[in-house]
């Protein structure tokens, strides 16, 4: 198992603000296996517990190295599976790992999908509240694809909505997707939530998002998920070449 990191880019400042840790399984015979395939199996078998702990340790330790190298406000975003999120010991475990690596809680962002959030609403609210009280930022991943009721947005103490790639990928060809994306951004702003667009692959999409006031993007246009050593290089490249968005 290994982790790769996909930058989150502030298109207004032309700056990497964070990175999402994404797991990879390089199987000796089968090659690279997608997390979409093996995370559900790891959940069923219980393997997700040791794997999830390893992910948290590795990604938090990596972020601490970037912080120590001078990227003090870089966020590390880590995905939590259903079993991990519903573990009553989650908050204690995360606090212990943060403490072990001496990473401030405000450098950490945890992502749960809408469908994970909806499994047990009361537990979700309790867990999110404890994590938020610990100073950790929380995001709702794949927003718009699950079956969460909008009324829960008021009750879940989340900071960020991540617009799912399925809405972004056909911009500008699909006018419905443009309307939906613009509406999610507007709603997030009204609710005072940050909004991140996933799966941004083209300059047209960057421009559309910018025009609709979504300034944090993640996607192949800026970078595929990369090895940890590549992130500081890309950080510098973006910093040194302002307006990469319009220069490509
Ligand atoms: P996610 O959390 O929504 O992660 C975003 C996925 O979109 C990643 O796929 C990423 O490589 C892909 N992506 C990002 N930008 C683009 C783009 O511009 N174009 C295209 N075509 N794809 C893009 P990946 O790494 O295969 O992960 C898939 C899903 O597996 C993740 O979706 C997440 O739900 C889960 N996952 C990945 N790593 C972990 C992990 O460490 N723990 C847990 N629990 N789940 C993970
Ligand atoms: Mg995610
Ligand atoms: Mg997503």
mmCIF file of N, CA, C and O in Angstrom, residues 75-150:
data_model
loop_
_atom_site.group_PDB
_atom_site.id
_atom_site.type_symbol
_atom_site.label_atom_id
_atom_site.label_comp_id
_atom_site.label_asym_id
_atom_site.label_seq_id
_atom_site.Cartn_x
_atom_site.Cartn_y
_atom_site.Cartn_z
ATOM 1 N N UNK A 75 -2.898 22.093 4.257
ATOM 2 C CA UNK A 75 -3.885 21.160 4.833
ATOM 3 C C UNK A 75 -3.668 19.769 4.279
ATOM 4 O O UNK A 75 -3.428 19.619 3.089
ATOM 5 N N UNK A 76 -3.813 18.764 5.131
ATOM 6 C CA UNK A 76 -3.846 17.399 4.610
ATOM 7 C C UNK A 76 -5.279 16.900 4.729
ATOM 8 O O UNK A 76 -5.885 16.955 5.801
ATOM 9 N N UNK A 77 -5.842 16.487 3.595
ATOM 10 C CA UNK A 77 -7.220 15.980 3.592
ATOM 11 C C UNK A 77 -7.180 14.461 3.527
ATOM 12 O O UNK A 77 -6.511 13.883 2.666
ATOM 13 N N UNK A 78 -7.871 13.826 4.466
ATOM 14 C CA UNK A 78 -7.853 12.364 4.550
ATOM 15 C C UNK A 78 -9.284 11.835 4.490
ATOM 16 O O UNK A 78 -10.171 12.328 5.180
ATOM 17 N N UNK A 79 -9.488 10.825 3.629
ATOM 18 C CA UNK A 79 -10.821 10.211 3.490
ATOM 19 C C UNK A 79 -11.059 9.209 4.618
ATOM 20 O O UNK A 79 -10.173 8.421 4.946
ATOM 21 N N UNK A 80 -12.258 9.240 5.167
ATOM 22 C CA UNK A 80 -12.635 8.240 6.171
ATOM 23 C C UNK A 80 -13.712 7.336 5.591
ATOM 24 O O UNK A 80 -14.680 7.819 4.998
ATOM 25 N N UNK A 81 -13.543 6.037 5.785
ATOM 26 C CA UNK A 81 -14.568 5.100 5.330
ATOM 27 C C UNK A 81 -15.674 5.025 6.387
ATOM 28 O O UNK A 81 -15.534 5.573 7.485
ATOM 29 N N UNK A 82 -16.734 4.305 6.043
ATOM 30 C CA UNK A 82 -17.883 4.208 6.953
ATOM 31 C C UNK A 82 -17.495 3.590 8.298
ATOM 32 O O UNK A 82 -17.825 4.120 9.356
ATOM 33 N N UNK A 83 -16.758 2.474 8.246
ATOM 34 C CA UNK A 83 -16.379 1.789 9.485
ATOM 35 C C UNK A 83 -15.500 2.696 10.349
ATOM 36 O O UNK A 83 -15.689 2.803 11.567
ATOM 37 N N UNK A 84 -14.550 3.371 9.720
ATOM 38 C CA UNK A 84 -13.681 4.283 10.474
ATOM 39 C C UNK A 84 -14.488 5.396 11.129
ATOM 40 O O UNK A 84 -14.312 5.717 12.292
ATOM 41 N N UNK A 85 -15.388 5.989 10.327
ATOM 42 C CA UNK A 85 -16.129 7.136 10.843
ATOM 43 C C UNK A 85 -17.067 6.738 11.973
ATOM 44 O O UNK A 85 -17.283 7.511 12.909
ATOM 45 N N UNK A 86 -17.611 5.529 11.898
ATOM 46 C CA UNK A 86 -18.569 5.109 12.920
ATOM 47 C C UNK A 86 -17.917 4.488 14.154
ATOM 48 O O UNK A 86 -18.601 4.060 15.073
ATOM 49 N N UNK A 87 -16.593 4.485 14.191
ATOM 50 C CA UNK A 87 -15.878 3.965 15.358
ATOM 51 C C UNK A 87 -15.937 4.986 16.505
ATOM 52 O O UNK A 87 -15.484 6.114 16.358
ATOM 53 N N UNK A 88 -16.504 4.594 17.646
ATOM 54 C CA UNK A 88 -16.631 5.551 18.756
ATOM 55 C C UNK A 88 -15.275 6.071 19.263
ATOM 56 O O UNK A 88 -15.216 7.127 19.881
ATOM 57 N N UNK A 89 -14.194 5.307 18.954
ATOM 58 C CA UNK A 89 -12.868 5.735 19.429
ATOM 59 C C UNK A 89 -12.145 6.636 18.434
ATOM 60 O O UNK A 89 -10.987 7.018 18.657
ATOM 61 N N UNK A 90 -12.845 6.981 17.319
ATOM 62 C CA UNK A 90 -12.181 7.733 16.242
ATOM 63 C C UNK A 90 -11.503 9.019 16.734
ATOM 64 O O UNK A 90 -10.338 9.279 16.435
ATOM 65 N N UNK A 91 -12.247 9.819 17.491
ATOM 66 C CA UNK A 91 -11.725 11.136 17.867
ATOM 67 C C UNK A 91 -10.479 10.993 18.747
ATOM 68 O O UNK A 91 -9.466 11.668 18.534
ATOM 69 N N UNK A 92 -10.551 10.075 19.700
ATOM 70 C CA UNK A 92 -9.398 9.822 20.568
ATOM 71 C C UNK A 92 -8.202 9.368 19.739
ATOM 72 O O UNK A 92 -7.068 9.837 19.945
ATOM 73 N N UNK A 93 -8.473 8.452 18.805
ATOM 74 C CA UNK A 93 -7.383 7.924 17.979
ATOM 75 C C UNK A 93 -6.734 9.041 17.157
ATOM 76 O O UNK A 93 -5.505 9.157 17.105
ATOM 77 N N UNK A 94 -7.558 9.880 16.560
ATOM 78 C CA UNK A 94 -6.996 10.954 15.726
ATOM 79 C C UNK A 94 -6.219 11.958 16.576
ATOM 80 O O UNK A 94 -5.122 12.383 16.207
ATOM 81 N N UNK A 95 -6.763 12.283 17.725
ATOM 82 C CA UNK A 95 -6.033 13.206 18.607
ATOM 83 C C UNK A 95 -4.679 12.625 19.014
ATOM 84 O O UNK A 95 -3.678 13.348 19.073
ATOM 85 N N UNK A 96 -4.655 11.317 19.267
ATOM 86 C CA UNK A 96 -3.387 10.667 19.642
ATOM 87 C C UNK A 96 -2.381 10.756 18.490
ATOM 88 O O UNK A 96 -1.208 11.077 18.707
ATOM 89 N N UNK A 97 -2.857 10.475 17.276
ATOM 90 C CA UNK A 97 -1.941 10.502 16.118
ATOM 91 C C UNK A 97 -1.433 11.932 15.875
ATOM 92 O O UNK A 97 -0.244 12.146 15.618
ATOM 93 N N UNK A 98 -2.336 12.910 15.979
ATOM 94 C CA UNK A 98 -1.904 14.312 15.793
ATOM 95 C C UNK A 98 -0.829 14.660 16.826
ATOM 96 O O UNK A 98 0.182 15.287 16.507
ATOM 97 N N UNK A 99 -1.071 14.226 18.060
ATOM 98 C CA UNK A 99 -0.140 14.517 19.143
ATOM 99 C C UNK A 99 1.211 13.846 18.899
ATOM 100 O O UNK A 99 2.266 14.465 19.046
ATOM 101 N N UNK A 100 1.144 12.571 18.477
ATOM 102 C CA UNK A 100 2.394 11.828 18.213
ATOM 103 C C UNK A 100 3.249 12.523 17.172
ATOM 104 O O UNK A 100 4.463 12.570 17.275
ATOM 105 N N UNK A 101 2.592 13.040 16.136
ATOM 106 C CA UNK A 101 3.347 13.688 15.054
ATOM 107 C C UNK A 101 3.502 15.186 15.275
ATOM 108 O O UNK A 101 4.099 15.872 14.450
ATOM 109 N N UNK A 102 2.913 15.686 16.356
ATOM 110 C CA UNK A 102 2.993 17.117 16.651
ATOM 111 C C UNK A 102 2.457 17.965 15.498
ATOM 112 O O UNK A 102 3.043 19.012 15.160
ATOM 113 N N UNK A 103 1.384 17.498 14.882
ATOM 114 C CA UNK A 103 0.747 18.298 13.821
ATOM 115 C C UNK A 103 -0.447 19.032 14.426
ATOM 116 O O UNK A 103 -1.310 18.415 15.052
ATOM 117 N N UNK A 104 -0.520 20.371 14.255
ATOM 118 C CA UNK A 104 -1.690 21.097 14.765
ATOM 119 C C UNK A 104 -2.975 20.591 14.104
ATOM 120 O O UNK A 104 -2.982 20.285 12.912
ATOM 121 N N UNK A 105 -4.057 20.520 14.883
ATOM 122 C CA UNK A 105 -5.326 20.000 14.355
ATOM 123 C C UNK A 105 -5.814 20.824 13.176
ATOM 124 O O UNK A 105 -6.494 20.300 12.286
ATOM 125 N N UNK A 106 -5.472 22.106 13.124
ATOM 126 C CA UNK A 106 -6.020 22.902 12.012
ATOM 127 C C UNK A 106 -5.295 22.672 10.689
ATOM 128 O O UNK A 106 -5.663 23.253 9.683
ATOM 129 N N UNK A 107 -4.284 21.795 10.683
ATOM 130 C CA UNK A 107 -3.713 21.359 9.402
ATOM 131 C C UNK A 107 -4.433 20.128 8.850
ATOM 132 O O UNK A 107 -4.096 19.656 7.770
ATOM 133 N N UNK A 108 -5.389 19.611 9.616
ATOM 134 C CA UNK A 108 -6.056 18.371 9.199
ATOM 135 C C UNK A 108 -7.490 18.625 8.741
ATOM 136 O O UNK A 108 -8.231 19.372 9.378
ATOM 137 N N UNK A 109 -7.816 17.981 7.621
ATOM 138 C CA UNK A 109 -9.200 18.004 7.137
ATOM 139 C C UNK A 109 -9.627 16.551 6.947
ATOM 140 O O UNK A 109 -8.874 15.754 6.395
ATOM 141 N N UNK A 110 -10.802 16.213 7.422
ATOM 142 C CA UNK A 110 -11.299 14.850 7.223
ATOM 143 C C UNK A 110 -12.480 14.886 6.274
ATOM 144 O O UNK A 110 -13.342 15.772 6.362
ATOM 145 N N UNK A 111 -12.495 13.926 5.348
ATOM 146 C CA UNK A 111 -13.557 13.884 4.347
ATOM 147 C C UNK A 111 -14.455 12.678 4.600
ATOM 148 O O UNK A 111 -13.959 11.562 4.724
ATOM 149 N N UNK A 112 -15.752 12.931 4.660
ATOM 150 C CA UNK A 112 -16.685 11.797 4.626
ATOM 151 C C UNK A 112 -17.666 12.038 3.482
ATOM 152 O O UNK A 112 -17.983 13.181 3.152
ATOM 153 N N UNK A 113 -18.114 10.949 2.895
ATOM 154 C CA UNK A 113 -19.070 11.107 1.801
ATOM 155 C C UNK A 113 -20.459 11.300 2.399
ATOM 156 O O UNK A 113 -20.709 10.939 3.548
ATOM 157 N N UNK A 114 -21.329 11.858 1.576
ATOM 158 C CA UNK A 114 -22.732 12.021 1.994
ATOM 159 C C UNK A 114 -23.325 10.702 2.434
ATOM 160 O O UNK A 114 -24.059 10.646 3.417
ATOM 161 N N UNK A 115 -23.008 9.623 1.693
ATOM 162 C CA UNK A 115 -23.639 8.346 2.042
ATOM 163 C C UNK A 115 -23.150 7.847 3.400
ATOM 164 O O UNK A 115 -23.940 7.280 4.159
ATOM 165 N N UNK A 116 -21.882 8.075 3.736
ATOM 166 C CA UNK A 116 -21.391 7.704 5.074
ATOM 167 C C UNK A 116 -22.089 8.555 6.135
ATOM 168 O O UNK A 116 -22.517 8.048 7.177
ATOM 169 N N UNK A 117 -22.259 9.830 5.838
ATOM 170 C CA UNK A 117 -22.889 10.742 6.810
ATOM 171 C C UNK A 117 -24.320 10.326 7.137
ATOM 172 O O UNK A 117 -24.821 10.579 8.231
ATOM 173 N N UNK A 118 -24.992 9.671 6.165
ATOM 174 C CA UNK A 118 -26.412 9.365 6.336
ATOM 175 C C UNK A 118 -26.679 8.009 6.998
ATOM 176 O O UNK A 118 -27.832 7.674 7.255
ATOM 177 N N UNK A 119 -25.630 7.231 7.290
ATOM 178 C CA UNK A 119 -25.854 5.882 7.850
ATOM 179 C C UNK A 119 -26.569 5.958 9.203
ATOM 180 O O UNK A 119 -27.540 5.262 9.450
ATOM 181 N N UNK A 120 -26.029 6.824 10.072
ATOM 182 C CA UNK A 120 -26.618 6.970 11.401
ATOM 183 C C UNK A 120 -26.494 8.452 11.779
ATOM 184 O O UNK A 120 -25.447 8.902 12.241
ATOM 185 N N UNK A 121 -27.575 9.176 11.523
ATOM 186 C CA UNK A 121 -27.539 10.637 11.612
ATOM 187 C C UNK A 121 -27.077 11.123 12.993
ATOM 188 O O UNK A 121 -26.242 12.022 13.098
ATOM 189 N N UNK A 122 -27.627 10.488 14.040
ATOM 190 C CA UNK A 122 -27.278 10.958 15.388
ATOM 191 C C UNK A 122 -25.798 10.776 15.665
ATOM 192 O O UNK A 122 -25.138 11.665 16.212
ATOM 193 N N UNK A 123 -25.286 9.600 15.270
ATOM 194 C CA UNK A 123 -23.853 9.343 15.470
ATOM 195 C C UNK A 123 -23.018 10.307 14.630
ATOM 196 O O UNK A 123 -21.991 10.833 15.088
ATOM 197 N N UNK A 124 -23.467 10.554 13.404
ATOM 198 C CA UNK A 124 -22.738 11.477 12.519
ATOM 199 C C UNK A 124 -22.611 12.851 13.175
ATOM 200 O O UNK A 124 -21.518 13.430 13.232
ATOM 201 N N UNK A 125 -23.719 13.358 13.683
ATOM 202 C CA UNK A 125 -23.694 14.691 14.291
ATOM 203 C C UNK A 125 -22.752 14.698 15.500
ATOM 204 O O UNK A 125 -21.939 15.611 15.667
ATOM 205 N N UNK A 126 -22.808 13.628 16.288
ATOM 206 C CA UNK A 126 -21.963 13.536 17.484
ATOM 207 C C UNK A 126 -20.478 13.481 17.093
ATOM 208 O O UNK A 126 -19.651 14.231 17.638
ATOM 209 N N UNK A 127 -20.163 12.609 16.130
ATOM 210 C CA UNK A 127 -18.756 12.471 15.706
ATOM 211 C C UNK A 127 -18.239 13.777 15.095
ATOM 212 O O UNK A 127 -17.144 14.233 15.402
ATOM 213 N N UNK A 128 -19.062 14.369 14.209
ATOM 214 C CA UNK A 128 -18.619 15.599 13.542
ATOM 215 C C UNK A 128 -18.392 16.699 14.568
ATOM 216 O O UNK A 128 -17.433 17.460 14.482
ATOM 217 N N UNK A 129 -19.263 16.739 15.565
ATOM 218 C CA UNK A 129 -19.138 17.780 16.568
ATOM 219 C C UNK A 129 -17.850 17.596 17.381
ATOM 220 O O UNK A 129 -17.117 18.555 17.616
ATOM 221 N N UNK A 130 -17.568 16.344 17.772
ATOM 222 C CA UNK A 130 -16.331 16.101 18.538
ATOM 223 C C UNK A 130 -15.098 16.434 17.706
ATOM 224 O O UNK A 130 -14.128 17.000 18.219
ATOM 225 N N UNK A 131 -15.140 16.084 16.420
ATOM 226 C CA UNK A 131 -13.988 16.380 15.555
ATOM 227 C C UNK A 131 -13.839 17.888 15.377
ATOM 228 O O UNK A 131 -12.726 18.431 15.437
ATOM 229 N N UNK A 132 -14.977 18.560 15.183
ATOM 230 C CA UNK A 132 -14.932 20.026 15.017
ATOM 231 C C UNK A 132 -14.426 20.677 16.304
ATOM 232 O O UNK A 132 -13.611 21.613 16.256
ATOM 233 N N UNK A 133 -14.863 20.173 17.456
ATOM 234 C CA UNK A 133 -14.400 20.719 18.735
ATOM 235 C C UNK A 133 -12.894 20.539 18.910
ATOM 236 O O UNK A 133 -12.242 21.316 19.605
ATOM 237 N N UNK A 134 -12.361 19.477 18.283
ATOM 238 C CA UNK A 134 -10.914 19.242 18.366
ATOM 239 C C UNK A 134 -10.147 20.156 17.400
ATOM 240 O O UNK A 134 -8.924 20.110 17.331
ATOM 241 N N UNK A 135 -10.880 20.964 16.613
ATOM 242 C CA UNK A 135 -10.226 21.928 15.719
ATOM 243 C C UNK A 135 -9.938 21.383 14.336
ATOM 244 O O UNK A 135 -9.194 21.983 13.557
ATOM 245 N N UNK A 136 -10.542 20.229 14.017
ATOM 246 C CA UNK A 136 -10.306 19.595 12.716
ATOM 247 C C UNK A 136 -11.346 20.095 11.711
ATOM 248 O O UNK A 136 -12.518 20.252 12.053
ATOM 249 N N UNK A 137 -10.884 20.363 10.466
ATOM 250 C CA UNK A 137 -11.838 20.794 9.433
ATOM 251 C C UNK A 137 -12.519 19.575 8.814
ATOM 252 O O UNK A 137 -11.903 18.526 8.654
ATOM 253 N N UNK A 138 -13.795 19.753 8.465
ATOM 254 C CA UNK A 138 -14.572 18.606 7.990
ATOM 255 C C UNK A 138 -15.194 18.907 6.636
ATOM 256 O O UNK A 138 -15.719 20.003 6.421
ATOM 257 N N UNK A 139 -15.115 17.929 5.747
ATOM 258 C CA UNK A 139 -15.763 18.175 4.457
ATOM 259 C C UNK A 139 -16.685 17.037 4.058
ATOM 260 O O UNK A 139 -16.470 15.878 4.412
ATOM 261 N N UNK A 140 -17.735 17.418 3.331
ATOM 262 C CA UNK A 140 -18.665 16.432 2.758
ATOM 263 C C UNK A 140 -18.218 16.171 1.329
ATOM 264 O O UNK A 140 -18.284 17.053 0.468
ATOM 265 N N UNK A 141 -17.733 14.950 1.109
ATOM 266 C CA UNK A 141 -17.155 14.551 -0.171
ATOM 267 C C UNK A 141 -18.267 14.085 -1.124
ATOM 268 O O UNK A 141 -19.330 13.664 -0.679
ATOM 269 N N UNK A 142 -17.973 14.149 -2.413
ATOM 270 C CA UNK A 142 -18.904 13.683 -3.457
ATOM 271 C C UNK A 142 -20.270 14.346 -3.300
ATOM 272 O O UNK A 142 -21.315 13.714 -3.530
ATOM 273 N N UNK A 143 -20.257 15.617 -2.905
ATOM 274 C CA UNK A 143 -21.518 16.291 -2.595
ATOM 275 C C UNK A 143 -22.440 16.323 -3.809
ATOM 276 O O UNK A 143 -22.025 16.642 -4.918
ATOM 277 N N UNK A 144 -23.700 16.006 -3.554
ATOM 278 C CA UNK A 144 -24.705 16.051 -4.622
ATOM 279 C C UNK A 144 -25.013 14.683 -5.190
ATOM 280 O O UNK A 144 -25.960 14.534 -5.956
ATOM 281 N N UNK A 145 -24.238 13.664 -4.807
ATOM 282 C CA UNK A 145 -24.463 12.344 -5.404
ATOM 283 C C UNK A 145 -25.138 11.372 -4.439
ATOM 284 O O UNK A 145 -25.650 10.348 -4.856
ATOM 285 N N UNK A 146 -25.097 11.681 -3.150
ATOM 286 C CA UNK A 146 -25.678 10.768 -2.162
ATOM 287 C C UNK A 146 -27.149 11.075 -1.994
ATOM 288 O O UNK A 146 -27.771 11.696 -2.852
ATOM 289 N N UNK A 147 -27.704 10.654 -0.900
ATOM 290 C CA UNK A 147 -29.132 10.903 -0.720
ATOM 291 C C UNK A 147 -29.375 11.758 0.504
ATOM 292 O O UNK A 147 -30.343 11.618 1.209
ATOM 293 N N UNK A 148 -28.423 12.649 0.792
ATOM 294 C CA UNK A 148 -28.599 13.433 2.015
ATOM 295 C C UNK A 148 -29.630 14.533 1.774
ATOM 296 O O UNK A 148 -29.706 15.121 0.698
ATOM 297 N N UNK A 149 -30.408 14.764 2.798
ATOM 298 C CA UNK A 149 -31.415 15.803 2.707
ATOM 299 C C UNK A 149 -30.735 17.136 2.991
ATOM 300 O O UNK A 149 -29.838 17.219 3.824
ATOM 301 N N UNK A 150 -31.148 18.169 2.271
ATOM 302 C CA UNK A 150 -30.490 19.467 2.458
ATOM 303 C C UNK A 150 -30.647 19.959 3.896
ATOM 304 O O UNK A 150 -29.806 20.710 4.379
#
